[in-house]
mmCIF file of C-alpha atoms in Angstrom:
data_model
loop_
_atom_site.group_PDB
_atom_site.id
_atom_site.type_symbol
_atom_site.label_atom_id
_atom_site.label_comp_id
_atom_site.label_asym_id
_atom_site.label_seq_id
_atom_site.Cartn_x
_atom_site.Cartn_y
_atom_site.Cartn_z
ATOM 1 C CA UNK G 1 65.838 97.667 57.067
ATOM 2 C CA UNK G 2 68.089 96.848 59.913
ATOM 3 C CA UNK G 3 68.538 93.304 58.883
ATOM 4 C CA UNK G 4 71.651 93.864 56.805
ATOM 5 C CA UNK G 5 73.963 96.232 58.897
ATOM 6 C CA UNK G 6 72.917 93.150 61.928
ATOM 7 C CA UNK G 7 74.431 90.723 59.308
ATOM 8 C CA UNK G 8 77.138 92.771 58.787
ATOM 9 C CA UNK G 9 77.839 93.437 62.757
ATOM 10 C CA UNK G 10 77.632 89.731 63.033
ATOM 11 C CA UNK G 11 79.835 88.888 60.886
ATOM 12 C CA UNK G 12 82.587 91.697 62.078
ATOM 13 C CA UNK G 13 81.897 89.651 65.533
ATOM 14 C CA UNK G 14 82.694 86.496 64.244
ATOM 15 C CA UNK G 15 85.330 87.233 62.079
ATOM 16 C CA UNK G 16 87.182 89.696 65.174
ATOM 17 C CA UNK G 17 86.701 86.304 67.206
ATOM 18 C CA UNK G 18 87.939 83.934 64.567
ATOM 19 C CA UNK G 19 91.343 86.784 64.371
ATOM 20 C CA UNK G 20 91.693 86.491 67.998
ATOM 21 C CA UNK G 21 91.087 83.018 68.541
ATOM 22 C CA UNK G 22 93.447 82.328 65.473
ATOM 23 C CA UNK G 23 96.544 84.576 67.059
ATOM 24 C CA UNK G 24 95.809 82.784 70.581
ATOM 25 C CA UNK G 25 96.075 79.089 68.774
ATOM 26 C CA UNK G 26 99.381 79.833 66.515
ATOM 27 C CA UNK G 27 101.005 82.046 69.542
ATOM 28 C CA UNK G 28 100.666 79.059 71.924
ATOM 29 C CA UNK G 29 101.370 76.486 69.629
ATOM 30 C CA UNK G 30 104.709 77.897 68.863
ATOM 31 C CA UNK G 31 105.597 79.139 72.285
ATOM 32 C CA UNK G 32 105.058 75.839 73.252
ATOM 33 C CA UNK G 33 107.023 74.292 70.668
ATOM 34 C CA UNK G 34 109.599 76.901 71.221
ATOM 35 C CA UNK G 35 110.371 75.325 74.800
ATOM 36 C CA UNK G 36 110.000 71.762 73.437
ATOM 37 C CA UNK G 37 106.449 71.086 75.245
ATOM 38 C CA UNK G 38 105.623 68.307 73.095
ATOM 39 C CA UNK G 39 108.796 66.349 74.034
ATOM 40 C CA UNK G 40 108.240 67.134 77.418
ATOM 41 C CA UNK G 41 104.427 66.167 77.389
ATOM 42 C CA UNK G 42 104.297 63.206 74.974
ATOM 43 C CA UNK G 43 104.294 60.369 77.649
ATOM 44 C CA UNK G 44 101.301 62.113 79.226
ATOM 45 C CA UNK G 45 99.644 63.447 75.600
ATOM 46 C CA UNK G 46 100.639 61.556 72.966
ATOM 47 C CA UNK G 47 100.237 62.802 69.314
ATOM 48 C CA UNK G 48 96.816 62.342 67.798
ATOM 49 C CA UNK G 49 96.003 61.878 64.444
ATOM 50 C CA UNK G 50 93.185 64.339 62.789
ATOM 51 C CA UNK G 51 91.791 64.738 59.625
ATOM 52 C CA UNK G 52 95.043 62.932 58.099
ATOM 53 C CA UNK G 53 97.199 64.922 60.575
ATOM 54 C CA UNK G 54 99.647 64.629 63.069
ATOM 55 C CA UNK G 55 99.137 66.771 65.788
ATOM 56 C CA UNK G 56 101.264 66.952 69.354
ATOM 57 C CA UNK G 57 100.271 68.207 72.579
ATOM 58 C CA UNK G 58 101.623 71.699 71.811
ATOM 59 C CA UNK G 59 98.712 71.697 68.912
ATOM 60 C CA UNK G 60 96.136 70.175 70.394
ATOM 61 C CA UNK G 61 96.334 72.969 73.142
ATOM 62 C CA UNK G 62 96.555 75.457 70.535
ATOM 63 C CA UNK G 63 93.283 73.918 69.158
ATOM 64 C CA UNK G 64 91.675 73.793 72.177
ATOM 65 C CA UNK G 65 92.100 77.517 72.961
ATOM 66 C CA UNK G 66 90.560 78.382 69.463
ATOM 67 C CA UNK G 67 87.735 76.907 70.242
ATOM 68 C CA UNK G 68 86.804 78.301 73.413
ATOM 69 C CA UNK G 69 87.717 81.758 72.258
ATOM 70 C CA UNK G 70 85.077 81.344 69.054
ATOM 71 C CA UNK G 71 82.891 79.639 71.574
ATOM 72 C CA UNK G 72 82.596 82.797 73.644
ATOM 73 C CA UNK G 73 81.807 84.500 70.656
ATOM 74 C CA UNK G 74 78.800 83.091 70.256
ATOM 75 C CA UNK G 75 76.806 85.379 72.502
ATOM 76 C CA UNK G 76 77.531 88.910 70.913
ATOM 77 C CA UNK G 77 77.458 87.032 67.529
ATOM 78 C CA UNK G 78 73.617 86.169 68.252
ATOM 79 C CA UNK G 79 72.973 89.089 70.117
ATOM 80 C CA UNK G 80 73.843 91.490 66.854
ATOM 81 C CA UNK G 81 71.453 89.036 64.710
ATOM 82 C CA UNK G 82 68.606 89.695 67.364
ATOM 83 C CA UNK G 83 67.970 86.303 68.343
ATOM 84 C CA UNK G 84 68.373 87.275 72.465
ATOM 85 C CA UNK G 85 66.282 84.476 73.403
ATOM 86 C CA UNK G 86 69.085 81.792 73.621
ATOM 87 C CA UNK G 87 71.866 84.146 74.752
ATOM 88 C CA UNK G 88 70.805 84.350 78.501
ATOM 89 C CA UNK G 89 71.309 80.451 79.383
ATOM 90 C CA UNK G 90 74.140 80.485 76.616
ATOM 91 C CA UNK G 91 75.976 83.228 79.125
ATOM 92 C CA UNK G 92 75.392 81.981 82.180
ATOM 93 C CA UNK G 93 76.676 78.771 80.878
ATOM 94 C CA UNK G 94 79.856 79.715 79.722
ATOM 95 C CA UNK G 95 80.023 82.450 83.551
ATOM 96 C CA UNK G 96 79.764 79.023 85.115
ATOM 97 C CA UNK G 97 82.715 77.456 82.745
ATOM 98 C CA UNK G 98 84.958 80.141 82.959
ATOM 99 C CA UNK G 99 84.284 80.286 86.927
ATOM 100 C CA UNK G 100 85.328 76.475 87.321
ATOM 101 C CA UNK G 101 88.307 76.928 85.171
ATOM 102 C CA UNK G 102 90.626 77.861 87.939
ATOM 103 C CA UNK G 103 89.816 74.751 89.162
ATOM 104 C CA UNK G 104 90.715 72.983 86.557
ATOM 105 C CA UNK G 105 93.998 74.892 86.091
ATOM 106 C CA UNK G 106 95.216 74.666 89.924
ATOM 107 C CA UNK G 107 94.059 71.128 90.226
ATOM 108 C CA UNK G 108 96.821 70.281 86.466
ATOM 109 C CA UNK G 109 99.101 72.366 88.184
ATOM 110 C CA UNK G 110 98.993 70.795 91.957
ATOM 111 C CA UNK G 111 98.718 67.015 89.814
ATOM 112 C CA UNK G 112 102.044 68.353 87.259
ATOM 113 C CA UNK G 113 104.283 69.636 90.176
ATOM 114 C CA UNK G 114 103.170 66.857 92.041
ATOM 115 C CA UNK G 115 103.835 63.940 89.478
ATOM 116 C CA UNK G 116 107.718 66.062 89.109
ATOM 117 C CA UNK G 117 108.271 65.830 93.103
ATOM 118 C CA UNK G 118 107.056 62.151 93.287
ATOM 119 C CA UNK G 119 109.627 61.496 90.119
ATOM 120 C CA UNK G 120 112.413 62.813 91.571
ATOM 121 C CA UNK G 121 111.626 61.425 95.233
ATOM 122 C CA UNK G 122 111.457 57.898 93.421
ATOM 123 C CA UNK G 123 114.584 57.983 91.458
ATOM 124 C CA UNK G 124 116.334 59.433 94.548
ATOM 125 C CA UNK G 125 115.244 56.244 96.683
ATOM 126 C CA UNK G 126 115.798 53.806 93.890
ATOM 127 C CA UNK G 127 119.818 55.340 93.070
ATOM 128 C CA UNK G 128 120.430 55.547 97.109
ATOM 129 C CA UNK G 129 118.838 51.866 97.374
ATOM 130 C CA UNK G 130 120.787 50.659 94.133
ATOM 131 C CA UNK G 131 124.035 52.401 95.851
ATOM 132 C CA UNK G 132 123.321 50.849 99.264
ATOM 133 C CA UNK G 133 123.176 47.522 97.665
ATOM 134 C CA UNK G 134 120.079 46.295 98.161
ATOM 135 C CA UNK G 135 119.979 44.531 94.675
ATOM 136 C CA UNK G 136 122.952 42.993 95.579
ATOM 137 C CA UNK G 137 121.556 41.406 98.386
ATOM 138 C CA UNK G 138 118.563 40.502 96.543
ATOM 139 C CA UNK G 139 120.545 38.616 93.899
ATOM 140 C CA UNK G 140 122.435 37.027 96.929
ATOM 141 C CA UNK G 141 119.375 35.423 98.735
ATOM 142 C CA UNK G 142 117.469 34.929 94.899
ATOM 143 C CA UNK G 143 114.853 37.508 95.384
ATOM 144 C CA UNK G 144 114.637 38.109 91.969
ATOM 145 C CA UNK G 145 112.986 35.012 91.657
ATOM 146 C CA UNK G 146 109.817 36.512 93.561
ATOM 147 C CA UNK G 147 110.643 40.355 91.902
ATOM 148 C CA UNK G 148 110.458 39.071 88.498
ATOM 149 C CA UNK G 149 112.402 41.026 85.750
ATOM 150 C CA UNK G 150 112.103 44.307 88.070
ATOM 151 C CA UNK G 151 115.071 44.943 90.628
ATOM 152 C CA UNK G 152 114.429 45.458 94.112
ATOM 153 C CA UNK G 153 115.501 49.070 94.487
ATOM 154 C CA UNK G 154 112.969 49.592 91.470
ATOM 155 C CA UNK G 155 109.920 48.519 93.007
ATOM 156 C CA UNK G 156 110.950 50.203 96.741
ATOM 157 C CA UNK G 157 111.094 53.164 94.323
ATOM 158 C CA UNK G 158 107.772 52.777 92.852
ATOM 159 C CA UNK G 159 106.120 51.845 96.529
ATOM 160 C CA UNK G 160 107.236 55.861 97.598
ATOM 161 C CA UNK G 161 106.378 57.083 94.160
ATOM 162 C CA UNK G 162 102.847 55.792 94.860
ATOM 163 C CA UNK G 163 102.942 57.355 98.386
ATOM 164 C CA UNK G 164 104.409 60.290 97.659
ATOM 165 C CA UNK G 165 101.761 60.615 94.804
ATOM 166 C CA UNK G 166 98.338 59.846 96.333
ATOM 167 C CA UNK G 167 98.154 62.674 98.675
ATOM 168 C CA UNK G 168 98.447 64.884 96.063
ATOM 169 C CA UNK G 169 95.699 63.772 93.903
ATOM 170 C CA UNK G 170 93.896 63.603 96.630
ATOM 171 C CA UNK G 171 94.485 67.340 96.955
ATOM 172 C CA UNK G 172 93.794 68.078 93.235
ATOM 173 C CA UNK G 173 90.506 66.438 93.482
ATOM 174 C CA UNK G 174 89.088 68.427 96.266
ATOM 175 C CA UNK G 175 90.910 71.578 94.181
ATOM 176 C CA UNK G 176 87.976 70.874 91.927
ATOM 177 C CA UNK G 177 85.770 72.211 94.542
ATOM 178 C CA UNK G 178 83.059 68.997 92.935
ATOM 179 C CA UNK G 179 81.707 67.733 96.140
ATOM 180 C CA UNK G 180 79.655 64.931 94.194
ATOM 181 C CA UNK G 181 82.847 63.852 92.404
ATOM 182 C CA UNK G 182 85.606 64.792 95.114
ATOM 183 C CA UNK G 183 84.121 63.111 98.195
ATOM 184 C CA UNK G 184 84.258 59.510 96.724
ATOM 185 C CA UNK G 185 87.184 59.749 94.903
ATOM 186 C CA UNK G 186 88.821 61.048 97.992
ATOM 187 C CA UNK G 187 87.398 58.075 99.595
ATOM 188 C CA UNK G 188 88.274 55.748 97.465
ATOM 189 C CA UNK G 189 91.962 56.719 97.467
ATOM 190 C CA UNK G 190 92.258 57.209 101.040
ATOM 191 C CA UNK G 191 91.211 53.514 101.575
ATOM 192 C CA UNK G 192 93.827 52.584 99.176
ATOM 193 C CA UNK G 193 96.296 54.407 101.004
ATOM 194 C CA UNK G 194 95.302 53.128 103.698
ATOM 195 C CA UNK G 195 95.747 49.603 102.743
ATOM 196 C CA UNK G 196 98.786 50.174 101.428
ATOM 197 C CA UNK G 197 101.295 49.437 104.783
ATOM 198 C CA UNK G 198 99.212 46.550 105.043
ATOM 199 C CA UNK G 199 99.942 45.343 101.855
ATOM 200 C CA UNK G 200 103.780 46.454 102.150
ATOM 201 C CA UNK G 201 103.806 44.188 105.203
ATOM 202 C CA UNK G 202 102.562 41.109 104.063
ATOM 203 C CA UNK G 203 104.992 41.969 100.713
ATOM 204 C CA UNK G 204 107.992 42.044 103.982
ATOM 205 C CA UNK G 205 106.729 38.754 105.649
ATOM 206 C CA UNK G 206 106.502 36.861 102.586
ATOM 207 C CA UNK G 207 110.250 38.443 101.025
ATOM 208 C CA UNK G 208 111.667 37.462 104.254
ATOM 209 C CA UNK G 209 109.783 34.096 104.949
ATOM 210 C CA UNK G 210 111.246 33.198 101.107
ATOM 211 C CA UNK G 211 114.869 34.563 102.418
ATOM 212 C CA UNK G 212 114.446 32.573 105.642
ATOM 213 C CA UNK G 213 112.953 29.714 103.724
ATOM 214 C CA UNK G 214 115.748 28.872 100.889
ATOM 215 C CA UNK G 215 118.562 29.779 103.831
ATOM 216 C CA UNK G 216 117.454 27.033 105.659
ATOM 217 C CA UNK G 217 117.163 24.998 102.509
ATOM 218 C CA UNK G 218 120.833 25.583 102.103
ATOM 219 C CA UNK G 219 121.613 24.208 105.495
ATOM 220 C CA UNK G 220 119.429 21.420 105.689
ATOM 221 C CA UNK G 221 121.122 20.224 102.361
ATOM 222 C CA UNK G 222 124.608 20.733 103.247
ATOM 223 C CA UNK G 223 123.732 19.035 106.401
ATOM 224 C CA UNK G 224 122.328 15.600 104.545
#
């Protein structure tokens, strides 16, 4: 007897779900498009191609959202068919999800303002380098021949980039609050960084033992 007005809660549940989850996906898909996310976001998400379709980052979000939103519906959608049995782990599941997500969220956020402040600390160093001359002086005692293709400012730029941006994904990953995950990737990263002046000085010695090297070249063959 009851079996039909369960069905019919049921599907009420789901379809309320589906509504919300449906408003959630298009309002976030255009806000983001409304402030040009996907232009914005491309180098980091680049478009994706689904079922025949084009979608950008602003989408895929959108997506994302209405998904989680139907997935949380789930529980009251088997709870008014009677089937409580899987429900319990089913809850506690998604409790445990939706506690980590703040994680997740500050640990984007510290890695996104992060990634900004490194960007605009490297292009500062690399215009004030440029500016200074130091590709100039490169060019002067042939550097580029050990630089390659890349100017000098360039790659001084991209040496405080990666300094600038270690530390902080060092502090997103132990945002995550994953002590399995965290401690060796913290590890791991620290020993880069701390390898790093060592590298930068053998980089030095071996730019200036070239420098020294060809400048004594010259003399010793204006000298014969």
């Amino acid at each position: 007897v009851r079996t039909v007005p369960n069905l019919l809660n049921a599907a009420f549940i789901l379809l309320a779900y589906w509504v919300v989850a449906s408003l959630l996906k298009v309002g976030i898909t255009k806000g983001l498009g409304a402030v040009k996310f996907d232009a914005r976001a491309a180098k980091y998400l680049p478009p994706r191609e689904i079922k025949g379709e084009t979608v950008g980052p602003s989408a895929l979000i959108g997506r994302l959202v209405f998904y989680v939103v139907l997935l949380f519906g789930i529980p009251p959608f088997l709870e008014a068919l009677g089937q409580e049995a899987p429900v319990a782990p089913l809850q506690d599941m998604l409790g445990k999800v939706l506690a980590f997500l703040p994680n997740i969220v500050a640990a984007l956020i510290i890695v996104f303002v992060g990634n900004i402040v490194a960007s605009i600390v490297k292009e500062v160093t690399v215009n004030f380098l440029a500016a200074a001359g130091l590709d100039n002086a490169a060019s002067r005692f042939s550097i580029g021949k050990v630089t390659g293709a890349r100017k000098l400012s360039d790659i001084c730029g991209t040496i405080v980039y990666f300094f600038v941006i270690v530390p902080i994904i060092i502090s997103a990953v132990e945002a995550l609050g994953l002590e399995a995950i965290s401690t060796p990737v913290k590890s791991t990263l620290e020993k880069i960084l701390g390898a790093v002046p060592g590298m930068l000085g053998a980089a030095i010695v071996v730019i200036a033992g070239y420098a020294i090297a060809r400048a004594v070249r010259v003399v010793v063959e204006s000298f014969l």
